[in-house]
């Protein structure tokens, strides 16, 4: 099972690295670094201004977190099962229903 997972992971990573090499060039990474830094700085300033006594903060946080969670996709390494791997070993007394 461990070798099956490592082979699927290595195949997935080599496929992703082919595209990431083209997408994340130096200037894009530099611009992304400044963008994330600016967003983090403005977010920290926003948190300093909130007092927590407003009634609308909790529903707003729930709505924002729910919307952010809907943006991404669940990424797994699950594929169709390997039928040879799932077969019981020879000589075993396992009944297949």
PDB file of N, CA and C in Angstrom:
ATOM      1  N   UNK A   1       0.818  -1.184   0.000  1.00  0.00           N
ATOM      2  CA  UNK A   1       0.000   0.000   0.000  1.00  0.00           C
ATOM      3  C   UNK A   1       0.870   1.258   0.000  1.00  0.00           C
ATOM      4  N   UNK A   2       1.961   1.180   0.755  1.00  0.00           N
ATOM      5  CA  UNK A   2       2.843   2.330   0.835  1.00  0.00           C
ATOM      6  C   UNK A   2       3.528   2.600  -0.503  1.00  0.00           C
ATOM      7  N   UNK A   3       3.928   1.555  -1.202  1.00  0.00           N
ATOM      8  CA  UNK A   3       4.576   1.752  -2.498  1.00  0.00           C
ATOM      9  C   UNK A   3       3.579   2.265  -3.537  1.00  0.00           C
ATOM     10  N   UNK A   4       2.327   1.838  -3.434  1.00  0.00           N
ATOM     11  CA  UNK A   4       1.289   2.334  -4.344  1.00  0.00           C
ATOM     12  C   UNK A   4       1.084   3.827  -4.131  1.00  0.00           C
ATOM     13  N   UNK A   5       1.037   4.255  -2.864  1.00  0.00           N
ATOM     14  CA  UNK A   5       0.860   5.671  -2.554  1.00  0.00           C
ATOM     15  C   UNK A   5       2.054   6.489  -3.033  1.00  0.00           C
ATOM     16  N   UNK A   6       3.266   6.002  -2.795  1.00  0.00           N
ATOM     17  CA  UNK A   6       4.451   6.760  -3.206  1.00  0.00           C
ATOM     18  C   UNK A   6       4.555   6.861  -4.714  1.00  0.00           C
ATOM     19  N   UNK A   7       4.168   5.813  -5.438  1.00  0.00           N
ATOM     20  CA  UNK A   7       4.219   5.894  -6.900  1.00  0.00           C
ATOM     21  C   UNK A   7       3.191   6.885  -7.422  1.00  0.00           C
ATOM     22  N   UNK A   8       1.992   6.877  -6.845  1.00  0.00           N
ATOM     23  CA  UNK A   8       0.977   7.840  -7.287  1.00  0.00           C
ATOM     24  C   UNK A   8       1.366   9.266  -6.919  1.00  0.00           C
ATOM     25  N   UNK A   9       1.974   9.435  -5.760  1.00  0.00           N
ATOM     26  CA  UNK A   9       2.413  10.762  -5.347  1.00  0.00           C
ATOM     27  C   UNK A   9       3.528  11.267  -6.254  1.00  0.00           C
ATOM     28  N   UNK A  10       4.468  10.431  -6.598  1.00  0.00           N
ATOM     29  CA  UNK A  10       5.559  10.876  -7.466  1.00  0.00           C
ATOM     30  C   UNK A  10       5.049  11.196  -8.862  1.00  0.00           C
ATOM     31  N   UNK A  11       4.109  10.416  -9.380  1.00  0.00           N
ATOM     32  CA  UNK A  11       3.521  10.733 -10.688  1.00  0.00           C
ATOM     33  C   UNK A  11       2.784  12.064 -10.651  1.00  0.00           C
ATOM     34  N   UNK A  12       2.060  12.299  -9.578  1.00  0.00           N
ATOM     35  CA  UNK A  12       1.319  13.558  -9.441  1.00  0.00           C
ATOM     36  C   UNK A  12       2.276  14.746  -9.337  1.00  0.00           C
ATOM     37  N   UNK A  13       3.333  14.600  -8.545  1.00  0.00           N
ATOM     38  CA  UNK A  13       4.273  15.701  -8.364  1.00  0.00           C
ATOM     39  C   UNK A  13       5.039  16.022  -9.642  1.00  0.00           C
ATOM     40  N   UNK A  14       5.439  15.005 -10.396  1.00  0.00           N
ATOM     41  CA  UNK A  14       6.144  15.290 -11.656  1.00  0.00           C
ATOM     42  C   UNK A  14       5.225  15.985 -12.646  1.00  0.00           C
ATOM     43  N   UNK A  15       3.958  15.618 -12.659  1.00  0.00           N
ATOM     44  CA  UNK A  15       3.010  16.294 -13.548  1.00  0.00           C
ATOM     45  C   UNK A  15       2.807  17.747 -13.135  1.00  0.00           C
ATOM     46  N   UNK A  16       2.726  18.009 -11.834  1.00  0.00           N
ATOM     47  CA  UNK A  16       2.525  19.372 -11.351  1.00  0.00           C
ATOM     48  C   UNK A  16       3.771  20.232 -11.541  1.00  0.00           C
ATOM     49  N   UNK A  17       4.964  19.659 -11.362  1.00  0.00           N
ATOM     50  CA  UNK A  17       6.187  20.433 -11.509  1.00  0.00           C
ATOM     51  C   UNK A  17       6.414  20.887 -12.939  1.00  0.00           C
ATOM     52  N   UNK A  18       5.899  20.138 -13.908  1.00  0.00           N
ATOM     53  CA  UNK A  18       6.013  20.561 -15.298  1.00  0.00           C
ATOM     54  C   UNK A  18       5.313  21.894 -15.511  1.00  0.00           C
ATOM     55  N   UNK A  19       4.145  22.060 -14.914  1.00  0.00           N
ATOM     56  CA  UNK A  19       3.369  23.266 -15.108  1.00  0.00           C
ATOM     57  C   UNK A  19       3.802  24.383 -14.163  1.00  0.00           C
ATOM     58  N   UNK A  20       4.189  24.046 -12.948  1.00  0.00           N
ATOM     59  CA  UNK A  20       4.599  25.075 -11.999  1.00  0.00           C
ATOM     60  C   UNK A  20       5.871  25.784 -12.436  1.00  0.00           C
ATOM     61  N   UNK A  21       6.727  25.090 -13.144  1.00  0.00           N
ATOM     62  CA  UNK A  21       7.953  25.710 -13.638  1.00  0.00           C
ATOM     63  C   UNK A  21       7.626  26.834 -14.612  1.00  0.00           C
ATOM     64  N   UNK A  22       6.559  26.659 -15.387  1.00  0.00           N
ATOM     65  CA  UNK A  22       6.176  27.681 -16.351  1.00  0.00           C
ATOM     66  C   UNK A  22       5.376  28.816 -15.716  1.00  0.00           C
ATOM     67  N   UNK A  23       4.572  28.497 -14.723  1.00  0.00           N
ATOM     68  CA  UNK A  23       3.692  29.502 -14.132  1.00  0.00           C
ATOM     69  C   UNK A  23       4.439  30.393 -13.149  1.00  0.00           C
ATOM     70  N   UNK A  24       5.203  29.799 -12.260  1.00  0.00           N
ATOM     71  CA  UNK A  24       5.854  30.561 -11.206  1.00  0.00           C
ATOM     72  C   UNK A  24       7.259  30.980 -11.618  1.00  0.00           C
ATOM     73  N   UNK A  25       7.327  31.941 -12.537  1.00  0.00           N
ATOM     74  CA  UNK A  25       8.636  32.473 -12.875  1.00  0.00           C
ATOM     75  C   UNK A  25       9.027  33.527 -11.848  1.00  0.00           C
ATOM     76  N   UNK A  26      10.192  34.101 -11.974  1.00  0.00           N
ATOM     77  CA  UNK A  26      10.748  34.972 -10.933  1.00  0.00           C
ATOM     78  C   UNK A  26       9.911  36.216 -10.670  1.00  0.00           C
ATOM     79  N   UNK A  27       9.459  36.888 -11.726  1.00  0.00           N
ATOM     80  CA  UNK A  27       8.725  38.138 -11.536  1.00  0.00           C
ATOM     81  C   UNK A  27       7.352  37.890 -10.916  1.00  0.00           C
ATOM     82  N   UNK A  28       6.722  36.795 -11.285  1.00  0.00           N
ATOM     83  CA  UNK A  28       5.420  36.472 -10.710  1.00  0.00           C
ATOM     84  C   UNK A  28       5.550  36.166  -9.224  1.00  0.00           C
ATOM     85  N   UNK A  29       6.574  35.441  -8.852  1.00  0.00           N
ATOM     86  CA  UNK A  29       6.791  35.117  -7.439  1.00  0.00           C
ATOM     87  C   UNK A  29       7.092  36.384  -6.652  1.00  0.00           C
ATOM     88  N   UNK A  30       7.859  37.297  -7.206  1.00  0.00           N
ATOM     89  CA  UNK A  30       8.166  38.558  -6.525  1.00  0.00           C
ATOM     90  C   UNK A  30       6.901  39.393  -6.337  1.00  0.00           C
ATOM     91  N   UNK A  31       6.074  39.494  -7.375  1.00  0.00           N
ATOM     92  CA  UNK A  31       4.817  40.237  -7.262  1.00  0.00           C
ATOM     93  C   UNK A  31       3.881  39.566  -6.262  1.00  0.00           C
ATOM     94  N   UNK A  32       3.850  38.249  -6.262  1.00  0.00           N
ATOM     95  CA  UNK A  32       3.006  37.513  -5.324  1.00  0.00           C
ATOM     96  C   UNK A  32       3.479  37.719  -3.891  1.00  0.00           C
ATOM     97  N   UNK A  33       4.773  37.805  -3.700  1.00  0.00           N
ATOM     98  CA  UNK A  33       5.330  38.046  -2.372  1.00  0.00           C
ATOM     99  C   UNK A  33       4.898  39.404  -1.838  1.00  0.00           C
ATOM    100  N   UNK A  34       4.981  40.444  -2.678  1.00  0.00           N
ATOM    101  CA  UNK A  34       4.539  41.768  -2.251  1.00  0.00           C
ATOM    102  C   UNK A  34       3.035  41.815  -2.016  1.00  0.00           C
ATOM    103  N   UNK A  35       2.268  41.136  -2.836  1.00  0.00           N
ATOM    104  CA  UNK A  35       0.816  41.119  -2.676  1.00  0.00           C
ATOM    105  C   UNK A  35       0.414  40.446  -1.373  1.00  0.00           C
ATOM    106  N   UNK A  36       0.979  39.294  -1.097  1.00  0.00           N
ATOM    107  CA  UNK A  36       0.651  38.580   0.147  1.00  0.00           C
ATOM    108  C   UNK A  36       1.119  39.376   1.367  1.00  0.00           C
ATOM    109  N   UNK A  37       2.277  40.012   1.280  1.00  0.00           N
ATOM    110  CA  UNK A  37       2.758  40.841   2.383  1.00  0.00           C
ATOM    111  C   UNK A  37       1.849  42.034   2.632  1.00  0.00           C
ATOM    112  N   UNK A  38       1.398  42.699   1.567  1.00  0.00           N
ATOM    113  CA  UNK A  38       0.485  43.837   1.719  1.00  0.00           C
ATOM    114  C   UNK A  38      -0.856  43.420   2.275  1.00  0.00           C
ATOM    115  N   UNK A  39      -1.365  42.273   1.832  1.00  0.00           N
ATOM    116  CA  UNK A  39      -2.634  41.786   2.367  1.00  0.00           C
ATOM    117  C   UNK A  39      -2.505  41.415   3.837  1.00  0.00           C
ATOM    118  N   UNK A  40      -1.403  40.804   4.206  1.00  0.00           N
ATOM    119  CA  UNK A  40      -1.185  40.454   5.610  1.00  0.00           C
ATOM    120  C   UNK A  40      -1.066  41.685   6.495  1.00  0.00           C
ATOM    121  N   UNK A  41      -0.393  42.713   5.991  1.00  0.00           N
ATOM    122  CA  UNK A  41      -0.247  43.951   6.766  1.00  0.00           C
ATOM    123  C   UNK A  41      -1.589  44.653   6.938  1.00  0.00           C
ATOM    124  N   UNK A  42      -2.384  44.722   5.879  1.00  0.00           N
ATOM    125  CA  UNK A  42      -3.690  45.375   5.995  1.00  0.00           C
ATOM    126  C   UNK A  42      -4.635  44.555   6.876  1.00  0.00           C
ATOM    127  N   UNK A  43      -4.518  43.229   6.826  1.00  0.00           N
ATOM    128  CA  UNK A  43      -5.342  42.384   7.690  1.00  0.00           C
ATOM    129  C   UNK A  43      -4.978  42.576   9.157  1.00  0.00           C
ATOM    130  N   UNK A  44      -3.699  42.712   9.457  1.00  0.00           N
ATOM    131  CA  UNK A  44      -3.297  42.928  10.854  1.00  0.00           C
ATOM    132  C   UNK A  44      -3.790  44.284  11.347  1.00  0.00           C
ATOM    133  N   UNK A  45      -3.784  45.300  10.487  1.00  0.00           N
ATOM    134  CA  UNK A  45      -4.324  46.608  10.883  1.00  0.00           C
ATOM    135  C   UNK A  45      -5.834  46.542  11.073  1.00  0.00           C
ATOM    136  N   UNK A  46      -6.522  45.765  10.265  1.00  0.00           N
ATOM    137  CA  UNK A  46      -7.963  45.613  10.421  1.00  0.00           C
ATOM    138  C   UNK A  46      -8.304  44.933  11.739  1.00  0.00           C
ATOM    139  N   UNK A  47      -7.530  43.922  12.108  1.00  0.00           N
ATOM    140  CA  UNK A  47      -7.793  43.229  13.372  1.00  0.00           C
ATOM    141  C   UNK A  47      -7.593  44.129  14.575  1.00  0.00           C
ATOM    142  N   UNK A  48      -6.699  45.092  14.480  1.00  0.00           N
ATOM    143  CA  UNK A  48      -6.469  46.010  15.593  1.00  0.00           C
ATOM    144  C   UNK A  48      -7.646  46.954  15.799  1.00  0.00           C
ATOM    145  N   UNK A  49      -8.392  47.247  14.726  1.00  0.00           N
ATOM    146  CA  UNK A  49      -9.509  48.187  14.848  1.00  0.00           C
ATOM    147  C   UNK A  49     -10.783  47.527  15.349  1.00  0.00           C
ATOM    148  N   UNK A  50     -10.897  46.216  15.252  1.00  0.00           N
ATOM    149  CA  UNK A  50     -12.114  45.536  15.686  1.00  0.00           C
ATOM    150  C   UNK A  50     -12.108  45.374  17.200  1.00  0.00           C
ATOM    151  N   UNK A  51     -13.260  45.659  17.801  1.00  0.00           N
ATOM    152  CA  UNK A  51     -13.344  45.551  19.254  1.00  0.00           C
ATOM    153  C   UNK A  51     -14.000  44.247  19.690  1.00  0.00           C
ATOM    154  N   UNK A  52     -14.834  43.659  18.868  1.00  0.00           N
ATOM    155  CA  UNK A  52     -15.484  42.406  19.212  1.00  0.00           C
ATOM    156  C   UNK A  52     -16.839  42.583  19.845  1.00  0.00           C
ATOM    157  N   UNK A  53     -17.271  43.827  20.083  1.00  0.00           N
ATOM    158  CA  UNK A  53     -18.567  44.044  20.721  1.00  0.00           C
ATOM    159  C   UNK A  53     -19.693  44.219  19.698  1.00  0.00           C
ATOM    160  N   UNK A  54     -19.362  44.307  18.423  1.00  0.00           N
ATOM    161  CA  UNK A  54     -20.397  44.464  17.404  1.00  0.00           C
ATOM    162  C   UNK A  54     -21.140  43.145  17.225  1.00  0.00           C
ATOM    163  N   UNK A  55     -22.445  43.206  17.031  1.00  0.00           N
ATOM    164  CA  UNK A  55     -23.272  42.012  16.893  1.00  0.00           C
ATOM    165  C   UNK A  55     -23.097  41.338  15.541  1.00  0.00           C
ATOM    166  N   UNK A  56     -22.666  42.081  14.551  1.00  0.00           N
ATOM    167  CA  UNK A  56     -22.622  41.554  13.190  1.00  0.00           C
ATOM    168  C   UNK A  56     -21.302  40.861  12.861  1.00  0.00           C
ATOM    169  N   UNK A  57     -20.342  40.883  13.768  1.00  0.00           N
ATOM    170  CA  UNK A  57     -19.035  40.286  13.473  1.00  0.00           C
ATOM    171  C   UNK A  57     -19.088  38.765  13.324  1.00  0.00           C
ATOM    172  N   UNK A  58     -19.789  38.081  14.210  1.00  0.00           N
ATOM    173  CA  UNK A  58     -19.832  36.617  14.153  1.00  0.00           C
ATOM    174  C   UNK A  58     -20.550  36.123  12.885  1.00  0.00           C
ATOM    175  N   UNK A  59     -21.737  36.647  12.536  1.00  0.00           N
ATOM    176  CA  UNK A  59     -22.352  36.200  11.269  1.00  0.00           C
ATOM    177  C   UNK A  59     -21.512  36.537  10.043  1.00  0.00           C
ATOM    178  N   UNK A  60     -20.844  37.697  10.074  1.00  0.00           N
ATOM    179  CA  UNK A  60     -19.993  38.063   8.943  1.00  0.00           C
ATOM    180  C   UNK A  60     -18.819  37.099   8.806  1.00  0.00           C
ATOM    181  N   UNK A  61     -18.207  36.727   9.917  1.00  0.00           N
ATOM    182  CA  UNK A  61     -17.095  35.766   9.876  1.00  0.00           C
ATOM    183  C   UNK A  61     -17.557  34.410   9.357  1.00  0.00           C
ATOM    184  N   UNK A  62     -18.736  33.978   9.761  1.00  0.00           N
ATOM    185  CA  UNK A  62     -19.258  32.695   9.293  1.00  0.00           C
ATOM    186  C   UNK A  62     -19.501  32.730   7.792  1.00  0.00           C
ATOM    187  N   UNK A  63     -20.066  33.829   7.295  1.00  0.00           N
ATOM    188  CA  UNK A  63     -20.336  33.954   5.859  1.00  0.00           C
ATOM    189  C   UNK A  63     -19.035  34.008   5.069  1.00  0.00           C
ATOM    190  N   UNK A  64     -18.060  34.772   5.547  1.00  0.00           N
ATOM    191  CA  UNK A  64     -16.782  34.894   4.833  1.00  0.00           C
ATOM    192  C   UNK A  64     -16.040  33.567   4.804  1.00  0.00           C
ATOM    193  N   UNK A  65     -15.992  32.861   5.919  1.00  0.00           N
ATOM    194  CA  UNK A  65     -15.294  31.573   5.969  1.00  0.00           C
ATOM    195  C   UNK A  65     -15.982  30.559   5.067  1.00  0.00           C
ATOM    196  N   UNK A  66     -17.324  30.570   5.055  1.00  0.00           N
ATOM    197  CA  UNK A  66     -18.059  29.649   4.190  1.00  0.00           C
ATOM    198  C   UNK A  66     -17.785  29.940   2.717  1.00  0.00           C
ATOM    199  N   UNK A  67     -17.749  31.211   2.336  1.00  0.00           N
ATOM    200  CA  UNK A  67     -17.476  31.562   0.938  1.00  0.00           C
ATOM    201  C   UNK A  67     -16.044  31.216   0.534  1.00  0.00           C
ATOM    202  N   UNK A  68     -15.100  31.429   1.426  1.00  0.00           N
ATOM    203  CA  UNK A  68     -13.697  31.118   1.119  1.00  0.00           C
ATOM    204  C   UNK A  68     -13.504  29.616   0.962  1.00  0.00           C
ATOM    205  N   UNK A  69     -14.193  28.831   1.776  1.00  0.00           N
ATOM    206  CA  UNK A  69     -14.070  27.375   1.670  1.00  0.00           C
ATOM    207  C   UNK A  69     -14.631  26.857   0.351  1.00  0.00           C
ATOM    208  N   UNK A  70     -15.581  27.550  -0.236  1.00  0.00           N
ATOM    209  CA  UNK A  70     -16.194  27.106  -1.484  1.00  0.00           C
ATOM    210  C   UNK A  70     -15.316  27.386  -2.695  1.00  0.00           C
ATOM    211  N   UNK A  71     -14.281  28.207  -2.550  1.00  0.00           N
ATOM    212  CA  UNK A  71     -13.445  28.576  -3.685  1.00  0.00           C
ATOM    213  C   UNK A  71     -12.549  27.433  -4.156  1.00  0.00           C
ATOM    214  N   UNK A  72     -12.034  26.654  -3.257  1.00  0.00           N
ATOM    215  CA  UNK A  72     -11.065  25.624  -3.615  1.00  0.00           C
ATOM    216  C   UNK A  72     -11.716  24.307  -3.967  1.00  0.00           C
ATOM    217  N   UNK A  73     -10.912  23.409  -4.497  1.00  0.00           N
ATOM    218  CA  UNK A  73     -11.337  22.044  -4.792  1.00  0.00           C
ATOM    219  C   UNK A  73     -10.592  21.083  -3.884  1.00  0.00           C
ATOM    220  N   UNK A  74     -11.238  19.991  -3.572  1.00  0.00           N
ATOM    221  CA  UNK A  74     -10.590  18.961  -2.772  1.00  0.00           C
ATOM    222  C   UNK A  74      -9.624  18.193  -3.676  1.00  0.00           C
ATOM    223  N   UNK A  75      -8.357  18.216  -3.326  1.00  0.00           N
ATOM    224  CA  UNK A  75      -7.347  17.548  -4.127  1.00  0.00           C
ATOM    225  C   UNK A  75      -6.910  16.283  -3.410  1.00  0.00           C
ATOM    226  N   UNK A  76      -7.141  15.143  -4.035  1.00  0.00           N
ATOM    227  CA  UNK A  76      -6.709  13.873  -3.473  1.00  0.00           C
ATOM    228  C   UNK A  76      -5.943  13.101  -4.533  1.00  0.00           C
ATOM    229  N   UNK A  77      -5.296  12.049  -4.119  1.00  0.00           N
ATOM    230  CA  UNK A  77      -4.580  11.184  -5.048  1.00  0.00           C
ATOM    231  C   UNK A  77      -5.376   9.913  -5.330  1.00  0.00           C
ATOM    232  N   UNK A  78      -6.669   9.957  -5.105  1.00  0.00           N
ATOM    233  CA  UNK A  78      -7.510   8.778  -5.280  1.00  0.00           C
ATOM    234  C   UNK A  78      -7.807   8.584  -6.763  1.00  0.00           C
ATOM    235  N   UNK A  79      -7.567   7.398  -7.240  1.00  0.00           N
ATOM    236  CA  UNK A  79      -7.876   7.013  -8.613  1.00  0.00           C
ATOM    237  C   UNK A  79      -8.687   5.730  -8.560  1.00  0.00           C
ATOM    238  N   UNK A  80      -8.974   5.163  -9.721  1.00  0.00           N
ATOM    239  CA  UNK A  80      -9.667   3.886  -9.739  1.00  0.00           C
ATOM    240  C   UNK A  80      -8.804   2.841  -9.041  1.00  0.00           C
ATOM    241  N   UNK A  81      -9.426   1.872  -8.358  1.00  0.00           N
ATOM    242  CA  UNK A  81      -8.630   0.891  -7.618  1.00  0.00           C
ATOM    243  C   UNK A  81      -7.841  -0.011  -8.558  1.00  0.00           C
ATOM    244  N   UNK A  82      -6.698  -0.445  -8.086  1.00  0.00           N
ATOM    245  CA  UNK A  82      -5.889  -1.411  -8.824  1.00  0.00           C
ATOM    246  C   UNK A  82      -6.438  -2.788  -8.518  1.00  0.00           C
ATOM    247  N   UNK A  83      -7.013  -3.433  -9.535  1.00  0.00           N
ATOM    248  CA  UNK A  83      -7.706  -4.697  -9.308  1.00  0.00           C
ATOM    249  C   UNK A  83      -6.750  -5.812  -8.892  1.00  0.00           C
ATOM    250  N   UNK A  84      -5.532  -5.809  -9.404  1.00  0.00           N
ATOM    251  CA  UNK A  84      -4.572  -6.837  -9.009  1.00  0.00           C
ATOM    252  C   UNK A  84      -4.190  -6.645  -7.546  1.00  0.00           C
ATOM    253  N   UNK A  85      -4.090  -5.404  -7.116  1.00  0.00           N
ATOM    254  CA  UNK A  85      -3.743  -5.116  -5.727  1.00  0.00           C
ATOM    255  C   UNK A  85      -4.865  -5.539  -4.792  1.00  0.00           C
ATOM    256  N   UNK A  86      -6.123  -5.413  -5.230  1.00  0.00           N
ATOM    257  CA  UNK A  86      -7.258  -5.704  -4.378  1.00  0.00           C
ATOM    258  C   UNK A  86      -7.617  -7.186  -4.329  1.00  0.00           C
ATOM    259  N   UNK A  87      -7.050  -7.998  -5.213  1.00  0.00           N
ATOM    260  CA  UNK A  87      -7.348  -9.427  -5.196  1.00  0.00           C
ATOM    261  C   UNK A  87      -6.776 -10.075  -3.946  1.00  0.00           C
ATOM    262  N   UNK A  88      -7.481 -11.047  -3.377  1.00  0.00           N
ATOM    263  CA  UNK A  88      -6.919 -11.738  -2.210  1.00  0.00           C
ATOM    264  C   UNK A  88      -5.736 -12.610  -2.635  1.00  0.00           C
ATOM    265  N   UNK A  89      -4.803 -12.862  -1.740  1.00  0.00           N
ATOM    266  CA  UNK A  89      -3.661 -13.705  -2.088  1.00  0.00           C
ATOM    267  C   UNK A  89      -4.093 -15.135  -2.386  1.00  0.00           C
ATOM    268  N   UNK A  90      -3.282 -15.828  -3.177  1.00  0.00           N
ATOM    269  CA  UNK A  90      -3.599 -17.217  -3.524  1.00  0.00           C
ATOM    270  C   UNK A  90      -3.571 -18.089  -2.284  1.00  0.00           C
ATOM    271  N   UNK A  91      -4.496 -19.010  -2.253  1.00  0.00           N
ATOM    272  CA  UNK A  91      -4.539 -19.948  -1.145  1.00  0.00           C
ATOM    273  C   UNK A  91      -5.254 -19.427   0.079  1.00  0.00           C
ATOM    274  N   UNK A  92      -5.732 -18.183   0.027  1.00  0.00           N
ATOM    275  CA  UNK A  92      -6.442 -17.679   1.200  1.00  0.00           C
ATOM    276  C   UNK A  92      -7.897 -18.138   1.135  1.00  0.00           C
ATOM    277  N   UNK A  93      -8.488 -18.290   2.268  1.00  0.00           N
ATOM    278  CA  UNK A  93      -9.854 -18.781   2.362  1.00  0.00           C
ATOM    279  C   UNK A  93     -10.836 -17.625   2.510  1.00  0.00           C
ATOM    280  N   UNK A  94     -10.650 -16.594   1.728  1.00  0.00           N
ATOM    281  CA  UNK A  94     -11.521 -15.414   1.805  1.00  0.00           C
ATOM    282  C   UNK A  94     -12.668 -15.616   0.841  1.00  0.00           C
ATOM    283  N   UNK A  95     -13.876 -15.515   1.344  1.00  0.00           N
ATOM    284  CA  UNK A  95     -15.060 -15.668   0.502  1.00  0.00           C
ATOM    285  C   UNK A  95     -15.443 -14.322  -0.082  1.00  0.00           C
ATOM    286  N   UNK A  96     -15.690 -14.308  -1.372  1.00  0.00           N
ATOM    287  CA  UNK A  96     -16.120 -13.084  -2.034  1.00  0.00           C
ATOM    288  C   UNK A  96     -17.617 -13.172  -2.263  1.00  0.00           C
ATOM    289  N   UNK A  97     -18.326 -12.204  -1.755  1.00  0.00           N
ATOM    290  CA  UNK A  97     -19.783 -12.222  -1.851  1.00  0.00           C
ATOM    291  C   UNK A  97     -20.234 -11.444  -3.047  1.00  0.00           C
TER     292      UNK A  97
END
